[in-house]
PDB file of C-alpha atoms in Angstrom:
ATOM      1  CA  UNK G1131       4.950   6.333   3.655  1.00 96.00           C
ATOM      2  CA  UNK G1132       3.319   8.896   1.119  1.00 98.00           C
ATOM      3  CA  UNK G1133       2.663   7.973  -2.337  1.00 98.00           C
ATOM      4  CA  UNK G1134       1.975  10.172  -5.342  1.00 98.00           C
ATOM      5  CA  UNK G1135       0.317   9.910  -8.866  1.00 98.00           C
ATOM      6  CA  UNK G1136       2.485  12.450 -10.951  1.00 98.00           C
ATOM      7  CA  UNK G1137       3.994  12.876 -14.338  1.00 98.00           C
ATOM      8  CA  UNK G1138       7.108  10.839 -15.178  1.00 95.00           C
ATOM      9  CA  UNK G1139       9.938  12.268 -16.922  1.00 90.00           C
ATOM     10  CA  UNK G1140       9.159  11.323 -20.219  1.00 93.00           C
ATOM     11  CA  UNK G1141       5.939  13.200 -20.104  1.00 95.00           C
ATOM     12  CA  UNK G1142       3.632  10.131 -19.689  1.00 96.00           C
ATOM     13  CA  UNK G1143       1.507   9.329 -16.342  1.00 98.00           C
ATOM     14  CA  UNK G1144       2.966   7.298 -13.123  1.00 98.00           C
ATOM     15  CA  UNK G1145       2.902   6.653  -9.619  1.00 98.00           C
ATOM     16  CA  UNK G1146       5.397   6.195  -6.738  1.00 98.00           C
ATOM     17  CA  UNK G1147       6.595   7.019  -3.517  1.00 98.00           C
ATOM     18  CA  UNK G1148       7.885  10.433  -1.944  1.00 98.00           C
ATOM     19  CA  UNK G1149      10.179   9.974   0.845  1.00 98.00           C
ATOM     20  CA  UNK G1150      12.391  12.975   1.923  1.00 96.00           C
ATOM     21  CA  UNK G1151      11.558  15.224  -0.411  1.00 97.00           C
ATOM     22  CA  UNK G1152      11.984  12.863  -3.353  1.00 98.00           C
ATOM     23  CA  UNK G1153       9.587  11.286  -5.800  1.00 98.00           C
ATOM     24  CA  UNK G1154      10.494   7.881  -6.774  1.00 98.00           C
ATOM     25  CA  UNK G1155       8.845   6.292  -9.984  1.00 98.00           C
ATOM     26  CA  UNK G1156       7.685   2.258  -9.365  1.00 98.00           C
ATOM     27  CA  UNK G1157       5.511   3.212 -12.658  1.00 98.00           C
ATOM     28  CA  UNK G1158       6.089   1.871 -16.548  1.00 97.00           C
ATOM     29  CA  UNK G1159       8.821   4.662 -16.637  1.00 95.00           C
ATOM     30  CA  UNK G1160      10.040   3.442 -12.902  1.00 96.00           C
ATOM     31  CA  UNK G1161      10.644  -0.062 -11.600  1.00 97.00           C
ATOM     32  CA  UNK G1162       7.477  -1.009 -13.222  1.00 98.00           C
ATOM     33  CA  UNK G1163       5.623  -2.449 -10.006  1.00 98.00           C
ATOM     34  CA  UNK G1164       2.412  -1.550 -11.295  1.00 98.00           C
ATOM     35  CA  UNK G1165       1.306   0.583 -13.971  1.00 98.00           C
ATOM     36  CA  UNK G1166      -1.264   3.091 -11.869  1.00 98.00           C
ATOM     37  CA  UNK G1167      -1.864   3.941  -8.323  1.00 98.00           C
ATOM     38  CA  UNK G1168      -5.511   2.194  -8.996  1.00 98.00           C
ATOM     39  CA  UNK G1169      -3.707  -1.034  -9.682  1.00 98.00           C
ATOM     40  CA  UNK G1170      -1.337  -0.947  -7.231  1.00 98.00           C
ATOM     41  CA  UNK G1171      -4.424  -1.090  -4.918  1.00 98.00           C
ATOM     42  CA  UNK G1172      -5.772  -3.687  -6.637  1.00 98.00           C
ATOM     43  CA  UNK G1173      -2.869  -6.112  -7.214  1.00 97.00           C
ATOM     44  CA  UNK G1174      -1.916  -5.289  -3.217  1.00 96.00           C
ATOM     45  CA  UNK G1175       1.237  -3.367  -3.806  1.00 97.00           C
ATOM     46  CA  UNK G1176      -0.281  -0.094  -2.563  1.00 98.00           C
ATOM     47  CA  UNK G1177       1.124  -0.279   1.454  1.00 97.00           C
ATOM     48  CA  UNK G1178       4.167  -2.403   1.225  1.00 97.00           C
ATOM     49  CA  UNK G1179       6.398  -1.028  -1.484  1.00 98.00           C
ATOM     50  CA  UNK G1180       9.673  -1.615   0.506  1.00 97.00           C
ATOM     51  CA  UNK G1181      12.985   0.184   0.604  1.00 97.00           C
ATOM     52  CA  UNK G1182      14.676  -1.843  -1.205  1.00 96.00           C
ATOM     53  CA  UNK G1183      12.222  -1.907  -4.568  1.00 96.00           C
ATOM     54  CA  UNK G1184      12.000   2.291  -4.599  1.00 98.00           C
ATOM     55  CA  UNK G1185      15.998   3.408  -3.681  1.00 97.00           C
ATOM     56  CA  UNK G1186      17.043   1.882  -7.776  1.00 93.00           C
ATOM     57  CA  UNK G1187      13.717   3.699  -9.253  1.00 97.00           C
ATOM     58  CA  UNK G1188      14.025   6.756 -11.315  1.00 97.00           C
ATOM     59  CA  UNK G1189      14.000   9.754  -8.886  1.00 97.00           C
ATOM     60  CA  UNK G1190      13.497  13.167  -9.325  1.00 97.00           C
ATOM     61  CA  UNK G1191      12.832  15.931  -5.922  1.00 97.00           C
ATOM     62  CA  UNK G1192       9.521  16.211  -4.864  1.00 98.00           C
ATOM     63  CA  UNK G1193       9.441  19.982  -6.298  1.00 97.00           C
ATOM     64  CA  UNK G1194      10.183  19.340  -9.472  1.00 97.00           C
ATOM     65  CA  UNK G1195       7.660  17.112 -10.343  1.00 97.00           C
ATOM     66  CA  UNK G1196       3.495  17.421 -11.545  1.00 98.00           C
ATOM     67  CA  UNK G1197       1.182  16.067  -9.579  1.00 98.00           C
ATOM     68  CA  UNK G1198      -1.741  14.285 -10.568  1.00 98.00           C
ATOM     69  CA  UNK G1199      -5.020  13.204  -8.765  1.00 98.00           C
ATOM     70  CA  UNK G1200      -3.598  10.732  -5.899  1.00 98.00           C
ATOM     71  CA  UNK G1201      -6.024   8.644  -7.731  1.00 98.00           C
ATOM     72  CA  UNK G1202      -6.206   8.976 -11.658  1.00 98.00           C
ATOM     73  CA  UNK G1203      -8.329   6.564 -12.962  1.00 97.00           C
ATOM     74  CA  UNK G1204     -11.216   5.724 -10.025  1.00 98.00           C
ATOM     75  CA  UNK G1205     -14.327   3.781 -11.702  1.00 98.00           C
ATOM     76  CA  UNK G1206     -16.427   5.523  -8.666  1.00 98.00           C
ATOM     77  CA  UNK G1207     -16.201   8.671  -6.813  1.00 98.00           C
ATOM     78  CA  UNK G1208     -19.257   8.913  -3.861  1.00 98.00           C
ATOM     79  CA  UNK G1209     -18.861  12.462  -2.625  1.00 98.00           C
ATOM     80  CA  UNK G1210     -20.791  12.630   0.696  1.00 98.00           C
ATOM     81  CA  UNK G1211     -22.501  16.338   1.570  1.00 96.00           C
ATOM     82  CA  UNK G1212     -23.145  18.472   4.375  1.00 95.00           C
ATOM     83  CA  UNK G1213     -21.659  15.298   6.733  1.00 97.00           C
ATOM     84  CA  UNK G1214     -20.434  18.300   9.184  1.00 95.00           C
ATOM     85  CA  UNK G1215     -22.501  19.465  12.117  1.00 93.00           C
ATOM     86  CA  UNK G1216     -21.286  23.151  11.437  1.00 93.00           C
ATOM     87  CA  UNK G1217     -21.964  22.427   7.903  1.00 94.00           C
ATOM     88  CA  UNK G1218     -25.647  21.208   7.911  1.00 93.00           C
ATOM     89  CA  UNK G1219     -26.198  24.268  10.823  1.00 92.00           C
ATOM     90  CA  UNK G1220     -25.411  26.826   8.266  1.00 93.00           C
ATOM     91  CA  UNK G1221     -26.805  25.294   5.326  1.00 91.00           C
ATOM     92  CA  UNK G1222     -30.137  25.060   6.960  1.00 89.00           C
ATOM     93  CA  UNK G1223     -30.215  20.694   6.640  1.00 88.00           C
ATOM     94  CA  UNK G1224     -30.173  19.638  10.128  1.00 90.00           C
ATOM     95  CA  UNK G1225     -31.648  16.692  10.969  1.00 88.00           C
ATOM     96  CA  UNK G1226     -30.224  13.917   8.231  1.00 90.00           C
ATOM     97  CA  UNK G1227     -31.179  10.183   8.854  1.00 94.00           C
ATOM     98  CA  UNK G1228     -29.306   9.134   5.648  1.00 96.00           C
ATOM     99  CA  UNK G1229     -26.423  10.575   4.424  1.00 97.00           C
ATOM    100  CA  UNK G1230     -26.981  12.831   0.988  1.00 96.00           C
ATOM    101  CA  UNK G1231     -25.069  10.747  -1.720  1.00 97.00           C
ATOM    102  CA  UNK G1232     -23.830  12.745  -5.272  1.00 97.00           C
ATOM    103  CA  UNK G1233     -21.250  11.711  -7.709  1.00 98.00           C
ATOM    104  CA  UNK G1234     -17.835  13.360  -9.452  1.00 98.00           C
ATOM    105  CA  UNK G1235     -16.795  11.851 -12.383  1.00 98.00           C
ATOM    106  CA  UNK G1236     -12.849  10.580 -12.698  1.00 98.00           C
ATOM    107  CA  UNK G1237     -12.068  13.069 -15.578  1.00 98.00           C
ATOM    108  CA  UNK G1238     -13.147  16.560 -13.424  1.00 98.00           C
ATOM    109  CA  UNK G1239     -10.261  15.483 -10.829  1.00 98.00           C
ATOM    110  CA  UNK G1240      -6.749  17.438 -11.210  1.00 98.00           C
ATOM    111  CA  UNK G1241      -3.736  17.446  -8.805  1.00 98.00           C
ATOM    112  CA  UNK G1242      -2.028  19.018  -5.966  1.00 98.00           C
ATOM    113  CA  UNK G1243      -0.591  22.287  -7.724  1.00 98.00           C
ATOM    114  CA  UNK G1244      -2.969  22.192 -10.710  1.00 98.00           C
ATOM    115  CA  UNK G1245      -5.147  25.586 -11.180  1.00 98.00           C
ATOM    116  CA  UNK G1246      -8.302  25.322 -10.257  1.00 98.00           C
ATOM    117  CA  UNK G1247     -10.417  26.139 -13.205  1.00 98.00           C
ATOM    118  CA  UNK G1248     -13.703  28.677 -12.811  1.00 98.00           C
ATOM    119  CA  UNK G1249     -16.071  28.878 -15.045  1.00 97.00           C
ATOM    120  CA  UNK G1250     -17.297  31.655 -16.860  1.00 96.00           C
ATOM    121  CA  UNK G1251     -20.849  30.599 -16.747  1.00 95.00           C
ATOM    122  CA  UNK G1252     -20.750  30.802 -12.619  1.00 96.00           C
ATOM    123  CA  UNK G1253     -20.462  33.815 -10.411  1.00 93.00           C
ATOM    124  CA  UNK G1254     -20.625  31.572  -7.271  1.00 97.00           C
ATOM    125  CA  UNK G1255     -17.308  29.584  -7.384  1.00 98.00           C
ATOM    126  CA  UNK G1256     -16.517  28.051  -3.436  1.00 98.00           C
ATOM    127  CA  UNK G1257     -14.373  25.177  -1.867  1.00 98.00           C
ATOM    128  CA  UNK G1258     -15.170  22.459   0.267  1.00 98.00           C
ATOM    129  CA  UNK G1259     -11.991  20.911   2.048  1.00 98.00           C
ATOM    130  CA  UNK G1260     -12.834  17.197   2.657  1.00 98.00           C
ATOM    131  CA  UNK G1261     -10.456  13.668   3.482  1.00 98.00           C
ATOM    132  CA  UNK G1262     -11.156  11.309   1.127  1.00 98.00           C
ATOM    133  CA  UNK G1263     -10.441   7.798   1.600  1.00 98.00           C
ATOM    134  CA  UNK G1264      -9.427   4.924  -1.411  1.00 99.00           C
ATOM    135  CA  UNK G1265     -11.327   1.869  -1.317  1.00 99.00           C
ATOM    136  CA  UNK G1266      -9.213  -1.294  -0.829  1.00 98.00           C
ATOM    137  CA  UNK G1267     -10.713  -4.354  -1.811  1.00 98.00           C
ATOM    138  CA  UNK G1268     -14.193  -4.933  -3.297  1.00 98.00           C
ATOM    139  CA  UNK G1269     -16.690  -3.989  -0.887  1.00 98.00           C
ATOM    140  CA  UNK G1270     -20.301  -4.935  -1.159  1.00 98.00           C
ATOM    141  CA  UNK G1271     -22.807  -4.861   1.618  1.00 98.00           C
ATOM    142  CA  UNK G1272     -20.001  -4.142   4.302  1.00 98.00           C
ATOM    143  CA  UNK G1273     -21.397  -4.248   8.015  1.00 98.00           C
ATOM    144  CA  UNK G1274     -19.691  -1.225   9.847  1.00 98.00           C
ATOM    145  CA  UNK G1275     -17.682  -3.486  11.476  1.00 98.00           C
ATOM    146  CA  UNK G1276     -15.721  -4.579   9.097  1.00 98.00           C
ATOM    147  CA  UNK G1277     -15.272  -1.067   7.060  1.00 98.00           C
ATOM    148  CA  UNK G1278     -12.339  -0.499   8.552  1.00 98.00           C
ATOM    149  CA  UNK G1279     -10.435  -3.482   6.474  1.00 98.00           C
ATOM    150  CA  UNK G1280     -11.798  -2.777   3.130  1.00 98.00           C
ATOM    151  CA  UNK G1281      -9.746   1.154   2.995  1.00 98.00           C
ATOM    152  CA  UNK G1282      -6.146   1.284   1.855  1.00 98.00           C
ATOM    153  CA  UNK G1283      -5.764   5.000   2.132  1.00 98.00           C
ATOM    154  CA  UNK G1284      -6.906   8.516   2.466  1.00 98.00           C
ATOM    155  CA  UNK G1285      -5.653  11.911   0.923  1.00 98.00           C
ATOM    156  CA  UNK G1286      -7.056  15.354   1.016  1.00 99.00           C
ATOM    157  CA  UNK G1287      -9.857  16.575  -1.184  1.00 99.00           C
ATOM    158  CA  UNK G1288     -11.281  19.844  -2.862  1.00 98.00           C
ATOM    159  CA  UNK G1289     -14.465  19.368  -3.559  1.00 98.00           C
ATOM    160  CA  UNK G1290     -14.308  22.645  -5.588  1.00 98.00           C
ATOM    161  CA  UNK G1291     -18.220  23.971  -6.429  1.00 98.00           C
ATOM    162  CA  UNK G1292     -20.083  26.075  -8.655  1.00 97.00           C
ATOM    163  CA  UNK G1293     -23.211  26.946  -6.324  1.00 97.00           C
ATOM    164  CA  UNK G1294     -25.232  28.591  -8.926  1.00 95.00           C
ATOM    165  CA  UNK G1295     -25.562  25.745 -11.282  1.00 94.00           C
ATOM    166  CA  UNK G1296     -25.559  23.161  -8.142  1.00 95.00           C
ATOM    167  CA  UNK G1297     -28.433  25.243  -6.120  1.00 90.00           C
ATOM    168  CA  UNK G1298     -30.223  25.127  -9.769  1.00 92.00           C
ATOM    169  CA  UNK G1299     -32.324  22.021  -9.492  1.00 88.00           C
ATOM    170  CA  UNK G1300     -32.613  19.624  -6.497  1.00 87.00           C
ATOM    171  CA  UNK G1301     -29.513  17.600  -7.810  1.00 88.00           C
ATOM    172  CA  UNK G1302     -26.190  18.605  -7.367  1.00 93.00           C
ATOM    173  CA  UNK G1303     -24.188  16.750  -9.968  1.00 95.00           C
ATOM    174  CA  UNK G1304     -23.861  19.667 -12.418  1.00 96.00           C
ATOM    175  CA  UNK G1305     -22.559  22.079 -10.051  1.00 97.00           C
ATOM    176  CA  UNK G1306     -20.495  19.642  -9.303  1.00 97.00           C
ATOM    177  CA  UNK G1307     -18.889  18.117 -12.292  1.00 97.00           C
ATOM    178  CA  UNK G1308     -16.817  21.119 -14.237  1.00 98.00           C
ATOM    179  CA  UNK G1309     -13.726  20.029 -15.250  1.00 98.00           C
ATOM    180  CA  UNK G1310     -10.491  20.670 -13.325  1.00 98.00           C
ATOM    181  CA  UNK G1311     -12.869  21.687  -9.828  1.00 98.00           C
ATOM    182  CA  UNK G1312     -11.848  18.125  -7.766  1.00 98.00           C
ATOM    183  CA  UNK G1313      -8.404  18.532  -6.101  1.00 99.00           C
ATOM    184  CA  UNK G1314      -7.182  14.804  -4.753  1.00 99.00           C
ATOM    185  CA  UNK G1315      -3.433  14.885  -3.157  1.00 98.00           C
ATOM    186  CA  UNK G1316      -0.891  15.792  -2.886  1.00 98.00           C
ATOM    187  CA  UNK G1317      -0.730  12.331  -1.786  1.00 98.00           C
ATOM    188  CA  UNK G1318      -2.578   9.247  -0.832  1.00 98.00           C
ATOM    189  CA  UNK G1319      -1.080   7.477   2.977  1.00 98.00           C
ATOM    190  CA  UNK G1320      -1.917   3.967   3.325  1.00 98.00           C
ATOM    191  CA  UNK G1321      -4.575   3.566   6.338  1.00 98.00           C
ATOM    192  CA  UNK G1322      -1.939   1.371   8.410  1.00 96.00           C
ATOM    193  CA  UNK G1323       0.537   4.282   8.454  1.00 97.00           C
ATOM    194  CA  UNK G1324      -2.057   7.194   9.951  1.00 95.00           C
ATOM    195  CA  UNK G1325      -3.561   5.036  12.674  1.00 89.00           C
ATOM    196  CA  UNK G1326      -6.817   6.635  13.969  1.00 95.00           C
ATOM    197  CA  UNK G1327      -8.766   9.031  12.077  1.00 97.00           C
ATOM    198  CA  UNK G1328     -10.288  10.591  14.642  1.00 96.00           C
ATOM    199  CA  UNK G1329      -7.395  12.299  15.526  1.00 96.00           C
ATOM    200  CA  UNK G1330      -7.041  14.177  12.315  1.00 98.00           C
ATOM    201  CA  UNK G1331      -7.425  17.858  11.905  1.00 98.00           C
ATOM    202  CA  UNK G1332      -8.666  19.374   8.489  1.00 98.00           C
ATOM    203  CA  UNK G1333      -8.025  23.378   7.874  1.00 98.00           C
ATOM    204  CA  UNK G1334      -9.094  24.564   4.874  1.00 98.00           C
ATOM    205  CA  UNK G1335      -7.223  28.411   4.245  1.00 98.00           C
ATOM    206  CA  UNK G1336      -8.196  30.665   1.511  1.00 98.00           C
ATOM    207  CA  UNK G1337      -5.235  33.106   0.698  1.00 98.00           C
ATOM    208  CA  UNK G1338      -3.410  32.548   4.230  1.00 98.00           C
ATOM    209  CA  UNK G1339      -6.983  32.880   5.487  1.00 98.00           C
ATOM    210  CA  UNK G1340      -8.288  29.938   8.069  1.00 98.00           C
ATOM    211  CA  UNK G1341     -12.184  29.438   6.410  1.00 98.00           C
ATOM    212  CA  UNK G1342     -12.843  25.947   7.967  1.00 98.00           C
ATOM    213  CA  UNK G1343     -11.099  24.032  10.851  1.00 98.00           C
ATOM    214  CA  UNK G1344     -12.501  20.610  12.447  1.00 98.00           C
ATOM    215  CA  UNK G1345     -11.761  17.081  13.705  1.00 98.00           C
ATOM    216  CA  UNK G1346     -12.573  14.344  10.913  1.00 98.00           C
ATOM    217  CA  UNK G1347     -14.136  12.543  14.372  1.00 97.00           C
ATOM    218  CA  UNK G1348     -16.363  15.390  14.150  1.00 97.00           C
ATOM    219  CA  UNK G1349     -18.228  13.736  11.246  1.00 97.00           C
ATOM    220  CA  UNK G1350     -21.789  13.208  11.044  1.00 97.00           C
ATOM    221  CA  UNK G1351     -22.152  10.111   9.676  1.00 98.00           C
ATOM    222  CA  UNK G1352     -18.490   8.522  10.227  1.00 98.00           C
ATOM    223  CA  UNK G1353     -16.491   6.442   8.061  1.00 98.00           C
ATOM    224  CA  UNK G1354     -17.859   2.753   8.687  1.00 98.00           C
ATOM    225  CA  UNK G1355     -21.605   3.846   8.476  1.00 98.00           C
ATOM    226  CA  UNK G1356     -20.230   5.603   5.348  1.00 98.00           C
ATOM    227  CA  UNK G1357     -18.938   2.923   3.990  1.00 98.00           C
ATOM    228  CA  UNK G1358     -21.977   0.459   4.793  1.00 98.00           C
ATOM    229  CA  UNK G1359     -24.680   2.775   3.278  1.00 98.00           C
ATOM    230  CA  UNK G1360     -22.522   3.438   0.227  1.00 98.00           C
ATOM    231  CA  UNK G1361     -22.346  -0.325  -0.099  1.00 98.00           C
ATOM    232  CA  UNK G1362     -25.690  -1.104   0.144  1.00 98.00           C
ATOM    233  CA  UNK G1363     -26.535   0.260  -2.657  1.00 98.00           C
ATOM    234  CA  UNK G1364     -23.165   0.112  -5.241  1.00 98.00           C
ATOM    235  CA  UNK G1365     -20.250  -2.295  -5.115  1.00 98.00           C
ATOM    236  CA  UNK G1366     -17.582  -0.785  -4.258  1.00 98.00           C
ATOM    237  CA  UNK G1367     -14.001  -1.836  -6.682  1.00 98.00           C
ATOM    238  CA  UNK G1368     -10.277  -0.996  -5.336  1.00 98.00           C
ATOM    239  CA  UNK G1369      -9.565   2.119  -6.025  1.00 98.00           C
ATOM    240  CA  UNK G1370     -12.993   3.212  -5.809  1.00 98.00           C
ATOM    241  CA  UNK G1371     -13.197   6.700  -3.963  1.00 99.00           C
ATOM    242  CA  UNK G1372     -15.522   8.067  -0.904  1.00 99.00           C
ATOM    243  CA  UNK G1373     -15.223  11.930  -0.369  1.00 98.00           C
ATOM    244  CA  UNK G1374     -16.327  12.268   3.237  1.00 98.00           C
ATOM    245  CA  UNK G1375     -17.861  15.451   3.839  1.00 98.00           C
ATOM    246  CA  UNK G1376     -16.882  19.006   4.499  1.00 98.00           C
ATOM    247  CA  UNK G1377     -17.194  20.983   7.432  1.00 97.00           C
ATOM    248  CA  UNK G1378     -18.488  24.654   8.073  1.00 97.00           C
ATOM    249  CA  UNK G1379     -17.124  27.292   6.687  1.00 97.00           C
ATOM    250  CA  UNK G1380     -17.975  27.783   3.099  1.00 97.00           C
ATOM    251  CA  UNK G1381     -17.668  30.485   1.177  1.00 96.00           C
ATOM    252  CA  UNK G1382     -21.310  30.560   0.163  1.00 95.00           C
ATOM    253  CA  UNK G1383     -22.038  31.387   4.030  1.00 95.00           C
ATOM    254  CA  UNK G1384     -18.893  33.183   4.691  1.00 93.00           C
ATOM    255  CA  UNK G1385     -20.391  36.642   4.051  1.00 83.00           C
ATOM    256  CA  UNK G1386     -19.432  39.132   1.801  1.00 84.00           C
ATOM    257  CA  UNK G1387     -15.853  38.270   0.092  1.00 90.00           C
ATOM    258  CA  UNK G1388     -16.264  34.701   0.751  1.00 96.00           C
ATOM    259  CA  UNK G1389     -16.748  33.029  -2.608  1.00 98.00           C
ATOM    260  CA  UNK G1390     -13.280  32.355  -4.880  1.00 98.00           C
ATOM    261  CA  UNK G1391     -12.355  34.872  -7.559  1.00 97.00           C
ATOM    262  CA  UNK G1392      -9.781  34.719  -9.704  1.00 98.00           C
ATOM    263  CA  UNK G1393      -5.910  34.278  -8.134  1.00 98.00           C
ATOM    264  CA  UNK G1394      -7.037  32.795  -4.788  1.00 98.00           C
ATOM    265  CA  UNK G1395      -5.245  30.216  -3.354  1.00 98.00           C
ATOM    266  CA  UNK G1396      -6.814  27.374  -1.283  1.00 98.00           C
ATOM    267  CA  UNK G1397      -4.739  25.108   0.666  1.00 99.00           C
ATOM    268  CA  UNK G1398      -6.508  21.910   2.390  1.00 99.00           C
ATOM    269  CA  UNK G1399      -4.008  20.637   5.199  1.00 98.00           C
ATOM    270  CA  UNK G1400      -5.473  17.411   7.057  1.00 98.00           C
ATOM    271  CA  UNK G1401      -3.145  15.973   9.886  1.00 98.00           C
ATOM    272  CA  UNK G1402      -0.346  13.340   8.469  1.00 98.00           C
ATOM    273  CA  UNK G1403      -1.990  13.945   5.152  1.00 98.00           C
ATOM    274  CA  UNK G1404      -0.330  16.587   3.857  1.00 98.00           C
ATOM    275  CA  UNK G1405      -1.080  20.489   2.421  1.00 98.00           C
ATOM    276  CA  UNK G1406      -2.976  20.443  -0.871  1.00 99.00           C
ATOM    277  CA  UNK G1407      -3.012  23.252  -2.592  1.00 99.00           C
ATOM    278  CA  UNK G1408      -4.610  25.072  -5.915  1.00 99.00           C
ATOM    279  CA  UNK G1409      -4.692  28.583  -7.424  1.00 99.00           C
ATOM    280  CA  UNK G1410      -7.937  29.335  -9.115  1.00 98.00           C
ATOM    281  CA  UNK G1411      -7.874  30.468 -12.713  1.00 98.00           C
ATOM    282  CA  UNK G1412     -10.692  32.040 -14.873  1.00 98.00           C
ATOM    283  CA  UNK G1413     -12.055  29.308 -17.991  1.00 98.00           C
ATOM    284  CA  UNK G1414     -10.358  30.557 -21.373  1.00 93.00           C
TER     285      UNK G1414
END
């Protein structure tokens, strides 16, 4: 089953399923099971919202309504870089014996739909298509092992950059921190409804245009040694989110024509996941 973070009818912020084309409300506004996606993870309703407790919500179809982050409210977002082979070959940073840790704060996020915001300080604006996955239950020195148990979901991610101010200093946290520049959705699929990652595709396509294409089993460092790093040195909450990596194929080392301008659409499509896509606009 998908579910979605979107704007209710009355204007105010909710979550609920989408089955067949339709967006169901189990918000405030809805049948009220919880009053965010966040706490719907953490009070265990995430997963098992049945037929029965969706089919009386408030409905409205699926292209009608605005989508929000999959995840609005996350206290953490770990965004994991260059976690692709193809990624670290043409970046120049082979050779990784930890994986390279940054931060995105809750309030940059924006939904499935939602421009994509440029700034006008940055001539270097690219995308990174990435799965993210939604932390279940609080996680705190995990052993890879058990990683597996402690994710309720996953969703796509645009991990949308400004290179110039992130290739400015040895952090990247300002380049990666504008607002409206990290895309989470359309939707968010609990982990017991995908089955194995490894069999997931991510494409990332710039105007119709295929820019990145990989297996997620393709990642560097994978999910449960993700996961056990992360958590070795920050406790992870439910609802807490990891951003996994992206693979090769940035525009930065596209070649000429391979950064975003203004009006280009980007579309992230990750198997069972869904298409998530944003137009870019230019900062008032």
């Amino acid at each position: 089953m998908k579910y979605a973070s979107f704007t209710a009818a009355n204007g105010s912020p909710t979550w609920g399923v989408v089955v067949g084309g339709t967006a169901f409300d189990l918000g405030p506004s809805g049948a009220d099971l919880a009053p965010t996606m966040r706490a719907a993870v953490e009070e265990g309703i995430f997963g098992s919202v049945t037929e029965e407790q969706y089919i009386a919500a408030p409905a409205a179809p699926e292209a009608d309504i605005e989508f929000l982050p999959a995840v609005t409210n996350p206290g953490k977002i770990i965004c994991i870089g260059v976690n692709y082979k193809t990624h670290q070959e043409e970046s120049g940073k082979t050779g990784q014996t930890a994986p390279t840790v940054f931060t995105r704060f809750a309030d940059t996020q924006m939904g499935h739909l939602a421009p994509a915001i440029m700034p006008r300080s940055t001539t270097k604006f690219d995308y990174e298509g990435e799965m993210a996955l939604v932390i279940g239950k609080e996680a705190w020195h995990v052993a890879e092992e058990d990683a597996w148990d402690h994710i309720a979901g996953y969703g796509a991610y645009n991990d949308f950059s400004v290179r110039d101010w992130q290739k400015a200093a040895s952090q990247w946290i300002p380049g990666k921190n504008f607002p409206s520049t990290g895309a989470f959705g359309p939707y968010l699929v609990p982990a017991a409804d995908l089955g194995s990652t490894d069999a997931l595709t991510l494409e990332t396509r710039v105007n119709g245009e295929t820019r990145q294409k990989a297996s997620v089993a393709d990642l560097y460092f994978p999910i449960p040694e993700l996961i056990s790093y992360v958590t070795g040195f920050t406790r992870l909450s439910p609802g807490d989110v990891i951003v996994t990596g992206t693979p090769g194929g940035v525009g930065l080392f596209w070649g000429e024509g391979g950064l975003l301008s203004e009006g280009d659409v980007v579309e992230v499509e990750i198997t069972g996941l869904g298409t998530l896509r944003n137009t870019v606009e230019l900062e008032n």
